[in-house]
Amino acid sequence: MKRVQKRVQQKVHSAFTPRRQRMFLIALSILLQFGLYVVLLLYSSQYFVYFYWLFLGISLVVTLFISTRKSKLAYKMAWIIPILLVPLIGGVMFIILGGARKPSYHRAETQRTLKHALSHTLDTTDLLPYGPDALQQAWYLGHAALCPAYTNTETAYFPTGAAFFPTFLEELEKAENYIFLEYFIISEGSMWSEIVDVLTRKAAQGVDVRVIYDGVGSATTLPADYPDQLHQRGILCRVFQPFLPVLSIHQNNRDHRKLCVIDGVTGFVSGLNLADEYLDRKERFGYWKDNALLLRGEAVWSLTVFFLTMWDHQNPRAEFRAFRPKTIPPLKEAEGIVVPYADTPNPADTVCADLHLQMISKAKRYLYLTTPYLAIDETITSALCIAARSGVDVRIMTPHIPDKKVVFAVTQSNYPILLEAGVRIYEFTPGFLHSKTVVADDLYASVGSCNLDYRSFYLQFENGVWLCGTPTVSAVRDDFLQTMEVCQEIHLSDCQRLSPFSRLLRLIYRFFSPLF
């Protein structure tokens, strides 16, 4: 009897952990906001006609506003149709949740900081050996995105989280001055526990240790007082836009970046977050496929500036000299060009989308892309189709086991138009594919946090590294080809065998994909 009582107590305790209670209260708060809106409409039924015309007027104004915005046509249409069909809630929902508003940071000051802190060290003569296409891409990143190109930087590619983690811990142990971590998700578990042990020890030695995590990404994985817990260990911590149970457009603009900087000399950029599933220590959706990139040398300075700018994102500082390394240690293989880049949700910043579009349009022989989500606009879709029809071997790899079923349906809804153009699509059968890479022609590659979807392109803070002529480019290519051996190729006939209802549902998903 005591054993039964103990088991019941354990189940009750696990069901009502502080974290689950927090999520329950958040969900309840949001439902109450929706309920309040509905109740106001119902209890004002005698004034329904007036409310209807009021909200219809709001919806028409919102529709006109959307039609003149600087955004993609597909995104506009995905909002305009439901707004006009359901004017009582459509216009109001757009005002609350509809897309990217200028995020809470000062873009002009941030740009001044980047211009001041990130000077151009290369000129056109350094880039010409790689061809005019490479020159154009590097020029765009350097001048439009304010992300300069570097030589004197070695890189190493890790095709899995398990391969990455020992090196990651080893490099953290070497820190002498500072460690900066910025990740969308940090989750308590064995991976983070090992990292925190190192960070605590280094902080006790006088190393400046700072952590940024996203308020929404880590809402279910960390307690609300976690920054205080880290402060007690000597670790500085800031939460990017803490999640509030309020229907607000600002909840769309998340810090999805994933980077680590050690002494301004060594850096990591990746698709993986700091949680056990990314090392396959915890099974979620089968085997978890991810990747990471190590940088050592001059290019790490850009990552340092990106972090410090985000650390003070509401009031960017103009001076980072104290964090600049005085010397760069001898490097083994520092071939090619390395360009760390960053993107923001500001409508004027479309770095990730523009870079992907350039890499797609400039591919001559092959183009391989991996992404967990495929929700692309008409421009990217058209570029992929044109490349395939022009004889480029275009291949896209997506998960076979989804983490979000609706988003996976959106991903699959984009298959037919690409397959018809000759794009080859592969689904990773062992589990969930989370890596985000592009590689083309044995010359260019990009590794980072950006998915092939509207959120990454237009609503979130993202980062990555563009590589040209480095040995790492071949490593990214080889990883794709090896992973392809455990993938299932999707054919147009697979899409055509679906029932009429399923095909109609996919069309609807594709139309509304900008909203996911």
Coordinates of C-alpha atoms in Angstrom, one line a residue:
M1 CA 0.0 0.0 0.0
K2 CA 2.8 2.4 0.9
R3 CA 4.5 1.7 -2.5
V4 CA 1.3 2.5 -4.3
Q5 CA 1.0 5.8 -2.3
K6 CA 4.6 6.6 -3.0
R7 CA 4.1 6.1 -6.8
V8 CA 1.0 8.2 -6.8
Q9 CA 2.8 11.0 -4.9
Q10 CA 5.7 10.8 -7.4
K11 CA 3.3 11.0 -10.4
V12 CA 1.5 14.0 -8.8
H13 CA 4.8 15.7 -8.1
S14 CA 6.0 15.1 -11.7
A15 CA 2.7 16.4 -13.1
F16 CA 2.8 19.6 -11.0
T17 CA 6.4 20.6 -11.2
P18 CA 7.0 24.4 -10.9
R19 CA 7.8 24.5 -14.6
R20 CA 4.6 22.8 -15.6
Q21 CA 2.6 25.0 -13.2
R22 CA 4.2 28.0 -14.9
M23 CA 3.2 26.8 -18.4
F24 CA -0.3 26.0 -17.2
L25 CA -0.7 29.5 -15.9
I26 CA 0.7 31.0 -19.1
A27 CA -1.7 28.9 -21.2
L28 CA -4.6 29.8 -18.9
S29 CA -3.8 33.5 -19.1
I30 CA -3.8 33.4 -22.9
L31 CA -7.1 31.5 -23.0
L32 CA -8.6 34.0 -20.7
Q33 CA -7.6 36.8 -23.0
F34 CA -9.3 35.1 -25.9
G35 CA -12.3 34.3 -23.7
L36 CA -12.6 37.9 -22.6
Y37 CA -12.7 39.0 -26.3
V38 CA -15.5 36.5 -27.1
V39 CA -17.5 37.4 -24.0
L40 CA -17.4 41.1 -24.9
L41 CA -18.8 40.3 -28.3
L42 CA -21.5 38.0 -27.0
Y43 CA -22.7 40.4 -24.2
S44 CA -22.7 43.3 -26.7
S45 CA -25.0 41.3 -29.1
Q46 CA -27.6 44.1 -29.1
Y47 CA -24.9 46.3 -30.6
F48 CA -23.7 43.6 -33.0
V49 CA -24.3 45.7 -36.1
Y50 CA -22.2 48.6 -34.8
F51 CA -19.4 46.2 -33.7
Y52 CA -19.5 44.5 -37.0
W53 CA -19.1 47.7 -38.9
L54 CA -16.4 48.9 -36.5
F55 CA -14.3 45.8 -36.9
L56 CA -15.0 45.7 -40.6
G57 CA -13.5 49.2 -40.8
I58 CA -10.5 48.1 -38.7
S59 CA -10.0 45.1 -41.0
L60 CA -10.2 47.2 -44.1
V61 CA -7.6 49.7 -42.7
V62 CA -5.4 46.8 -41.7
T63 CA -5.7 45.3 -45.1
L64 CA -4.7 48.5 -46.8
F65 CA -1.8 48.7 -44.4
I66 CA -0.7 45.1 -45.1
S67 CA -0.9 45.7 -48.9
T68 CA 1.5 48.6 -48.7
R69 CA 4.0 47.0 -46.3
K70 CA 7.5 46.0 -47.3
S71 CA 7.0 42.3 -47.1
K72 CA 6.5 39.2 -49.3
L73 CA 3.3 38.9 -51.3
A74 CA 2.6 35.4 -49.9
Y75 CA 2.8 36.8 -46.4
K76 CA 0.4 39.6 -47.2
M77 CA -2.2 37.3 -48.9
A78 CA -2.0 34.8 -46.0
W79 CA -3.2 37.6 -43.7
I80 CA -5.5 39.5 -46.0
I81 CA -7.9 36.7 -46.9
P82 CA -8.7 35.6 -43.3
I83 CA -9.0 39.2 -42.2
L84 CA -11.6 39.9 -44.9
L85 CA -13.4 36.6 -44.3
V86 CA -13.7 37.1 -40.6
P87 CA -13.5 40.8 -40.0
L88 CA -14.7 40.5 -36.4
I89 CA -11.4 39.0 -35.3
G90 CA -9.1 39.1 -38.3
G91 CA -8.0 42.7 -38.2
V92 CA -7.6 42.6 -34.4
M93 CA -5.5 39.4 -34.5
F94 CA -3.2 41.0 -37.0
I95 CA -2.7 44.0 -34.8
I96 CA -1.8 41.7 -31.9
L97 CA 0.1 38.9 -33.7
G98 CA 0.7 39.9 -37.3
G99 CA 4.3 39.6 -38.1
A100 CA 7.4 41.6 -37.5
R101 CA 7.4 45.0 -35.8
K102 CA 10.6 46.8 -35.3
P103 CA 12.2 44.8 -32.4
S104 CA 13.2 46.5 -29.2
Y105 CA 16.6 47.5 -30.1
H106 CA 18.0 50.7 -31.7
R107 CA 18.9 49.7 -35.3
A108 CA 20.8 52.9 -36.1
E109 CA 22.9 52.6 -33.0
T110 CA 23.6 49.0 -33.7
Q111 CA 24.7 49.7 -37.2
R112 CA 27.0 52.5 -36.0
T113 CA 28.5 50.0 -33.5
L114 CA 29.0 47.4 -36.2
K115 CA 30.6 49.9 -38.5
H116 CA 32.9 51.1 -35.8
A117 CA 33.9 47.7 -34.3
L118 CA 34.0 45.6 -37.5
S119 CA 36.5 47.1 -39.9
H120 CA 37.1 45.6 -43.4
T121 CA 40.4 43.8 -43.6
L122 CA 40.2 42.5 -47.1
D123 CA 39.8 44.2 -50.5
T124 CA 38.7 42.9 -53.9
T125 CA 42.2 41.5 -54.7
D126 CA 41.9 39.0 -51.8
L127 CA 38.5 37.8 -53.2
L128 CA 39.2 37.7 -56.9
P129 CA 40.9 34.3 -56.9
Y130 CA 37.6 32.7 -55.9
G131 CA 35.7 34.3 -58.9
P132 CA 33.3 37.2 -59.4
D133 CA 30.3 35.3 -57.7
A134 CA 32.3 34.9 -54.5
L135 CA 33.3 38.5 -54.7
Q136 CA 29.7 39.6 -55.0
Q137 CA 28.5 37.5 -52.1
A138 CA 31.3 38.7 -49.8
W139 CA 30.7 42.3 -50.9
Y140 CA 27.0 42.0 -50.0
L141 CA 27.8 40.6 -46.6
G142 CA 30.4 43.2 -45.9
H143 CA 28.6 46.3 -47.1
A144 CA 24.9 45.6 -47.0
A145 CA 25.0 43.4 -43.8
L146 CA 28.1 45.1 -42.3
C147 CA 29.7 41.7 -41.8
P148 CA 33.3 41.8 -43.1
A149 CA 35.2 38.9 -44.6
Y150 CA 38.3 37.4 -43.0
T151 CA 41.3 35.3 -43.8
N152 CA 43.7 34.0 -41.1
T153 CA 40.9 31.8 -39.7
E154 CA 40.7 28.0 -39.4
T155 CA 37.5 26.2 -39.3
A156 CA 36.4 22.7 -38.3
Y157 CA 33.0 21.1 -39.0
F158 CA 31.2 18.7 -36.6
P159 CA 28.5 16.5 -38.3
T160 CA 26.8 15.6 -35.0
G161 CA 26.3 17.0 -31.6
A162 CA 28.1 14.0 -30.0
A163 CA 31.2 14.8 -32.2
F164 CA 31.0 18.5 -31.2
F165 CA 30.5 18.4 -27.5
P166 CA 34.0 17.0 -26.3
T167 CA 35.8 19.7 -28.3
F168 CA 33.3 22.3 -27.0
L169 CA 34.1 21.4 -23.3
E170 CA 37.8 21.3 -24.0
E171 CA 37.8 24.8 -25.5
L172 CA 35.7 26.2 -22.6
E173 CA 38.3 24.9 -20.2
K174 CA 41.0 26.9 -22.0
A175 CA 39.3 30.2 -21.4
E176 CA 41.4 32.9 -19.7
N177 CA 39.5 36.1 -20.2
Y178 CA 35.8 35.5 -21.1
I179 CA 33.2 33.1 -22.3
F180 CA 30.1 34.3 -24.1
L181 CA 27.1 31.9 -24.8
E182 CA 24.0 32.9 -26.7
Y183 CA 21.4 30.1 -27.4
F184 CA 17.8 29.9 -28.3
I185 CA 17.2 27.0 -25.9
I186 CA 19.0 26.0 -22.8
S187 CA 17.6 23.0 -21.0
E188 CA 18.5 21.5 -17.6
G189 CA 20.0 18.1 -18.1
S190 CA 23.4 16.3 -18.3
M191 CA 24.7 18.4 -21.2
W192 CA 24.0 21.7 -19.6
S193 CA 25.1 20.4 -16.2
E194 CA 28.6 19.6 -17.6
I195 CA 28.7 23.1 -19.2
V196 CA 27.6 24.9 -16.0
D197 CA 30.3 23.0 -14.0
V198 CA 33.0 24.4 -16.4
L199 CA 31.4 27.9 -16.4
T200 CA 31.2 28.0 -12.6
R201 CA 34.8 26.9 -12.3
K202 CA 36.1 29.5 -14.8
A203 CA 34.0 32.3 -13.2
A204 CA 35.7 31.5 -9.9
Q205 CA 39.0 31.9 -11.6
G206 CA 38.0 35.4 -12.7
V207 CA 36.9 34.7 -16.2
D208 CA 34.0 36.9 -17.4
V209 CA 31.2 34.4 -18.1
R210 CA 28.0 35.6 -19.7
V211 CA 24.9 33.8 -20.9
I212 CA 22.0 34.9 -23.1
Y213 CA 19.0 32.6 -23.7
D214 CA 15.6 33.3 -25.3
G215 CA 12.6 33.9 -23.2
V216 CA 10.3 31.8 -25.4
G217 CA 12.7 29.2 -26.5
S218 CA 13.6 28.3 -22.9
A219 CA 10.2 29.0 -21.3
T220 CA 9.5 25.3 -20.8
T221 CA 13.1 24.2 -20.1
L222 CA 14.3 26.6 -17.4
P223 CA 12.6 28.1 -14.2
A224 CA 11.7 31.7 -14.2
D225 CA 14.4 32.6 -11.6
Y226 CA 17.2 30.8 -13.5
P227 CA 19.3 34.1 -14.1
D228 CA 19.4 34.5 -10.3
Q229 CA 20.6 30.9 -10.0
L230 CA 23.4 31.5 -12.5
H231 CA 24.3 34.8 -10.8
Q232 CA 24.9 32.9 -7.5
R233 CA 27.5 30.9 -9.4
G234 CA 29.3 34.0 -10.7
I235 CA 27.8 33.8 -14.1
L236 CA 26.1 36.8 -15.7
C237 CA 22.8 36.0 -17.4
R238 CA 20.2 37.9 -19.4
V239 CA 17.0 36.6 -20.9
F240 CA 16.1 38.0 -24.3
Q241 CA 12.5 39.3 -24.2
P242 CA 11.2 37.2 -21.3
F243 CA 8.0 35.4 -22.3
L244 CA 4.9 37.1 -21.0
P245 CA 1.4 35.5 -21.1
V246 CA 0.2 38.4 -23.2
L247 CA -1.0 38.4 -26.8
S248 CA 1.7 40.6 -28.2
I249 CA 3.4 41.0 -31.6
H250 CA 6.7 41.3 -29.8
Q251 CA 6.5 37.5 -29.0
N252 CA 7.3 36.8 -32.6
N253 CA 10.7 38.4 -32.6
R254 CA 12.9 35.8 -30.9
D255 CA 16.7 35.4 -30.4
H256 CA 17.2 32.2 -32.4
R257 CA 21.0 32.6 -32.6
K258 CA 23.4 29.9 -31.5
L259 CA 26.9 30.9 -30.8
C260 CA 29.8 30.7 -28.3
V261 CA 32.9 33.0 -28.0
I262 CA 36.0 32.2 -26.0
D263 CA 38.5 35.0 -25.5
G264 CA 37.7 36.4 -28.9
V265 CA 40.0 33.7 -30.4
T266 CA 37.8 30.6 -30.6
G267 CA 34.1 30.5 -31.5
F268 CA 31.3 28.1 -32.2
V269 CA 28.3 28.5 -34.5
S270 CA 25.8 25.8 -34.8
G271 CA 22.3 24.5 -35.4
L272 CA 22.1 22.9 -32.1
N273 CA 20.9 24.2 -28.7
L274 CA 22.2 23.3 -25.3
A275 CA 19.9 20.4 -24.4
D276 CA 20.3 16.6 -24.1
E277 CA 18.4 15.7 -27.2
Y278 CA 20.9 17.5 -29.4
L279 CA 23.6 15.0 -28.2
D280 CA 21.1 12.1 -28.4
R281 CA 21.3 11.6 -24.7
K282 CA 17.6 12.0 -24.6
E283 CA 15.4 10.5 -27.4
R284 CA 13.0 12.8 -29.1
F285 CA 11.6 12.0 -32.5
G286 CA 14.2 9.3 -33.1
Y287 CA 17.9 10.0 -33.8
W288 CA 18.6 13.8 -33.6
K289 CA 20.8 15.0 -36.5
D290 CA 22.6 18.3 -36.0
N291 CA 25.9 20.0 -36.6
A292 CA 28.3 22.7 -35.4
L293 CA 31.2 24.8 -36.8
L294 CA 34.4 25.8 -34.9
L295 CA 36.2 29.0 -35.8
R296 CA 39.7 30.0 -34.6
G297 CA 41.3 33.2 -35.6
E298 CA 40.4 36.7 -36.7
A299 CA 36.8 36.0 -37.8
V300 CA 35.9 35.2 -34.2
W301 CA 35.9 38.9 -33.5
S302 CA 32.7 39.3 -35.5
L303 CA 31.0 36.7 -33.2
T304 CA 32.3 38.7 -30.2
V305 CA 30.7 41.9 -31.5
F306 CA 27.4 40.1 -32.4
F307 CA 27.2 38.8 -28.8
L308 CA 28.0 42.1 -27.1
T309 CA 25.6 44.0 -29.3
M310 CA 22.8 41.6 -28.3
W311 CA 23.9 41.8 -24.7
D312 CA 23.1 45.5 -24.8
H313 CA 20.5 45.2 -27.5
Q314 CA 18.4 48.0 -26.1
N315 CA 21.3 50.4 -25.9
P316 CA 24.3 49.2 -28.0
R317 CA 27.7 50.3 -26.9
A318 CA 30.1 51.8 -29.4
E319 CA 33.3 50.6 -27.8
F320 CA 34.4 46.9 -27.5
R321 CA 38.2 47.3 -27.4
A322 CA 38.6 45.7 -24.0
F323 CA 37.4 42.4 -25.5
R324 CA 39.6 42.4 -28.6
P325 CA 42.4 39.8 -28.3
K326 CA 45.9 41.2 -28.5
T327 CA 47.3 38.3 -30.4
I328 CA 46.0 35.4 -32.5
P329 CA 47.7 32.0 -31.8
P330 CA 49.4 30.2 -34.7
L331 CA 46.9 28.5 -36.9
K332 CA 47.1 25.1 -38.7
E333 CA 44.9 25.5 -41.7
A334 CA 43.7 29.0 -42.4
E335 CA 42.7 28.7 -46.0
G336 CA 39.9 30.5 -47.8
I337 CA 37.4 33.3 -46.8
V338 CA 35.3 33.2 -43.6
V339 CA 32.4 35.6 -43.0
P340 CA 30.4 35.4 -39.8
Y341 CA 27.0 37.1 -40.4
A342 CA 24.0 38.1 -38.3
D343 CA 20.4 39.0 -39.1
T344 CA 17.6 40.8 -37.2
P345 CA 13.8 40.9 -37.5
N346 CA 13.9 44.5 -38.7
P347 CA 12.1 44.7 -42.1
A348 CA 15.2 46.5 -43.5
D349 CA 17.4 43.5 -42.6
T350 CA 16.9 40.4 -44.7
V351 CA 20.5 39.0 -44.6
C352 CA 19.7 35.3 -44.3
A353 CA 17.0 35.4 -47.1
D354 CA 19.3 37.4 -49.4
L355 CA 22.3 35.2 -48.8
H356 CA 20.4 32.0 -49.4
L357 CA 18.9 33.6 -52.6
Q358 CA 22.4 34.5 -53.8
M359 CA 23.9 31.0 -53.1
I360 CA 21.0 29.4 -54.9
S361 CA 21.1 31.7 -58.0
K362 CA 24.9 31.5 -58.3
A363 CA 25.3 27.7 -58.0
K364 CA 26.6 26.2 -61.2
R365 CA 27.0 22.4 -60.7
Y366 CA 25.2 21.4 -57.4
L367 CA 23.4 22.9 -54.5
Y368 CA 22.7 20.9 -51.3
L369 CA 20.5 22.3 -48.5
T370 CA 19.5 20.8 -45.1
T371 CA 16.6 22.3 -43.1
P372 CA 14.2 21.1 -40.4
Y373 CA 11.4 23.3 -41.8
L374 CA 10.6 24.2 -45.4
A375 CA 8.2 27.1 -45.6
I376 CA 9.7 29.3 -48.3
D377 CA 8.4 32.3 -50.2
E378 CA 7.8 32.7 -53.9
T379 CA 11.2 34.2 -54.5
I380 CA 13.2 31.4 -52.9
T381 CA 10.9 28.8 -54.5
S382 CA 11.3 30.4 -57.9
A383 CA 15.1 30.5 -57.5
L384 CA 15.3 26.8 -56.6
C385 CA 13.1 25.8 -59.5
I386 CA 15.1 27.9 -62.0
A387 CA 18.4 26.5 -60.7
A388 CA 17.0 22.9 -61.1
R389 CA 15.7 23.6 -64.6
S390 CA 19.0 25.1 -65.5
G391 CA 20.8 21.8 -64.9
V392 CA 22.0 22.5 -61.3
D393 CA 21.8 19.4 -59.1
V394 CA 19.5 20.8 -56.4
R395 CA 18.9 18.6 -53.4
I396 CA 17.0 19.4 -50.2
M397 CA 17.1 17.3 -47.0
T398 CA 14.3 17.5 -44.5
P399 CA 13.2 15.3 -41.5
H400 CA 11.1 12.2 -41.9
I401 CA 10.0 12.2 -38.3
P402 CA 8.6 15.7 -37.4
D403 CA 8.8 17.6 -34.2
K404 CA 5.8 19.7 -35.1
K405 CA 3.2 17.9 -37.2
V406 CA 1.5 21.0 -38.6
V407 CA 4.8 22.6 -39.6
F408 CA 5.8 19.2 -41.2
A409 CA 2.6 19.3 -43.2
V410 CA 3.6 22.8 -44.3
T411 CA 7.0 21.5 -45.3
Q412 CA 5.5 18.7 -47.4
S413 CA 3.1 21.1 -49.0
N414 CA 6.1 22.7 -50.7
Y415 CA 7.3 19.4 -52.2
P416 CA 5.2 19.2 -55.5
I417 CA 6.2 22.5 -57.1
L418 CA 9.9 21.8 -56.4
L419 CA 9.8 18.2 -57.6
E420 CA 8.1 19.2 -60.8
A421 CA 11.0 21.5 -61.5
G422 CA 13.6 18.8 -60.9
V423 CA 14.6 19.5 -57.3
R424 CA 15.4 16.2 -55.5
I425 CA 14.0 16.0 -51.9
Y426 CA 15.2 13.5 -49.2
E427 CA 13.7 12.8 -45.8
F428 CA 16.0 11.8 -43.0
T429 CA 14.5 8.5 -41.9
P430 CA 16.3 7.7 -38.6
G431 CA 14.7 10.7 -36.9
F432 CA 14.7 14.5 -36.8
L433 CA 17.0 16.5 -38.9
H434 CA 17.8 19.9 -37.3
S435 CA 20.9 21.0 -39.1
K436 CA 20.8 24.1 -41.3
T437 CA 23.4 24.1 -44.1
V438 CA 23.9 25.2 -47.7
V439 CA 26.8 24.0 -49.8
A440 CA 27.4 24.6 -53.5
D441 CA 30.0 23.7 -56.2
D442 CA 32.7 22.6 -53.7
L443 CA 33.3 26.4 -53.2
Y444 CA 30.7 27.9 -50.9
A445 CA 29.0 26.8 -47.8
S446 CA 26.9 28.3 -44.9
V447 CA 26.4 26.8 -41.5
G448 CA 24.2 28.5 -38.8
S449 CA 20.9 28.9 -37.1
C450 CA 18.7 29.9 -40.0
N451 CA 15.9 27.5 -41.2
L452 CA 14.4 27.7 -44.6
D453 CA 11.2 29.4 -43.3
Y454 CA 9.5 32.7 -42.8
R455 CA 10.4 32.9 -39.1
S456 CA 14.1 32.6 -39.6
F457 CA 14.1 34.9 -42.7
Y458 CA 11.9 37.7 -41.4
L459 CA 11.0 37.4 -37.7
Q460 CA 14.0 36.3 -35.7
F461 CA 17.5 37.2 -34.8
E462 CA 19.8 34.6 -36.6
N463 CA 23.4 34.0 -37.2
G464 CA 25.7 31.9 -39.3
V465 CA 29.0 31.7 -41.1
W466 CA 29.6 31.9 -44.9
L467 CA 32.6 29.9 -46.1
C468 CA 34.4 30.2 -49.4
G469 CA 37.4 28.0 -50.5
T470 CA 37.9 26.5 -47.0
P471 CA 38.5 22.7 -46.4
T472 CA 35.3 22.9 -44.3
V473 CA 33.2 23.3 -47.5
S474 CA 34.1 19.7 -48.5
A475 CA 33.2 18.5 -45.0
V476 CA 29.7 20.0 -45.2
R477 CA 29.3 18.4 -48.7
D478 CA 30.5 15.0 -47.5
D479 CA 28.2 15.1 -44.5
F480 CA 25.2 15.7 -46.8
L481 CA 26.1 12.9 -49.1
Q482 CA 26.7 10.4 -46.2
T483 CA 23.5 11.4 -44.5
M484 CA 21.7 10.9 -47.8
E485 CA 22.4 7.2 -47.5
V486 CA 19.9 6.9 -44.7
C487 CA 17.3 9.1 -46.3
Q488 CA 14.2 8.3 -48.3
E489 CA 13.9 10.1 -51.6
I490 CA 10.5 11.7 -52.2
H491 CA 9.1 11.5 -55.7
L492 CA 6.3 13.4 -57.4
S493 CA 4.3 10.2 -57.6
D494 CA 4.4 10.1 -53.8
C495 CA 2.6 13.4 -53.6
Q496 CA 0.1 12.4 -56.4
R497 CA -0.9 9.3 -54.6
L498 CA -2.4 11.3 -51.7
S499 CA -6.2 11.5 -51.4
P500 CA -8.0 14.5 -52.9
F501 CA -8.7 15.7 -49.4
S502 CA -5.0 15.4 -48.3
R503 CA -3.9 17.3 -51.4
L504 CA -6.4 20.0 -50.8
L505 CA -5.2 20.3 -47.2
R506 CA -1.6 20.6 -48.4
L507 CA -2.6 23.4 -50.7
I508 CA -4.2 25.2 -47.8
Y509 CA -1.2 24.7 -45.6
R510 CA 1.1 26.0 -48.4
F511 CA -1.0 29.1 -48.8
F512 CA -0.9 29.9 -45.1
S513 CA 2.7 28.7 -44.6
P514 CA 3.9 32.3 -43.9
L515 CA 1.9 32.3 -40.7
F516 CA 3.6 29.3 -39.2

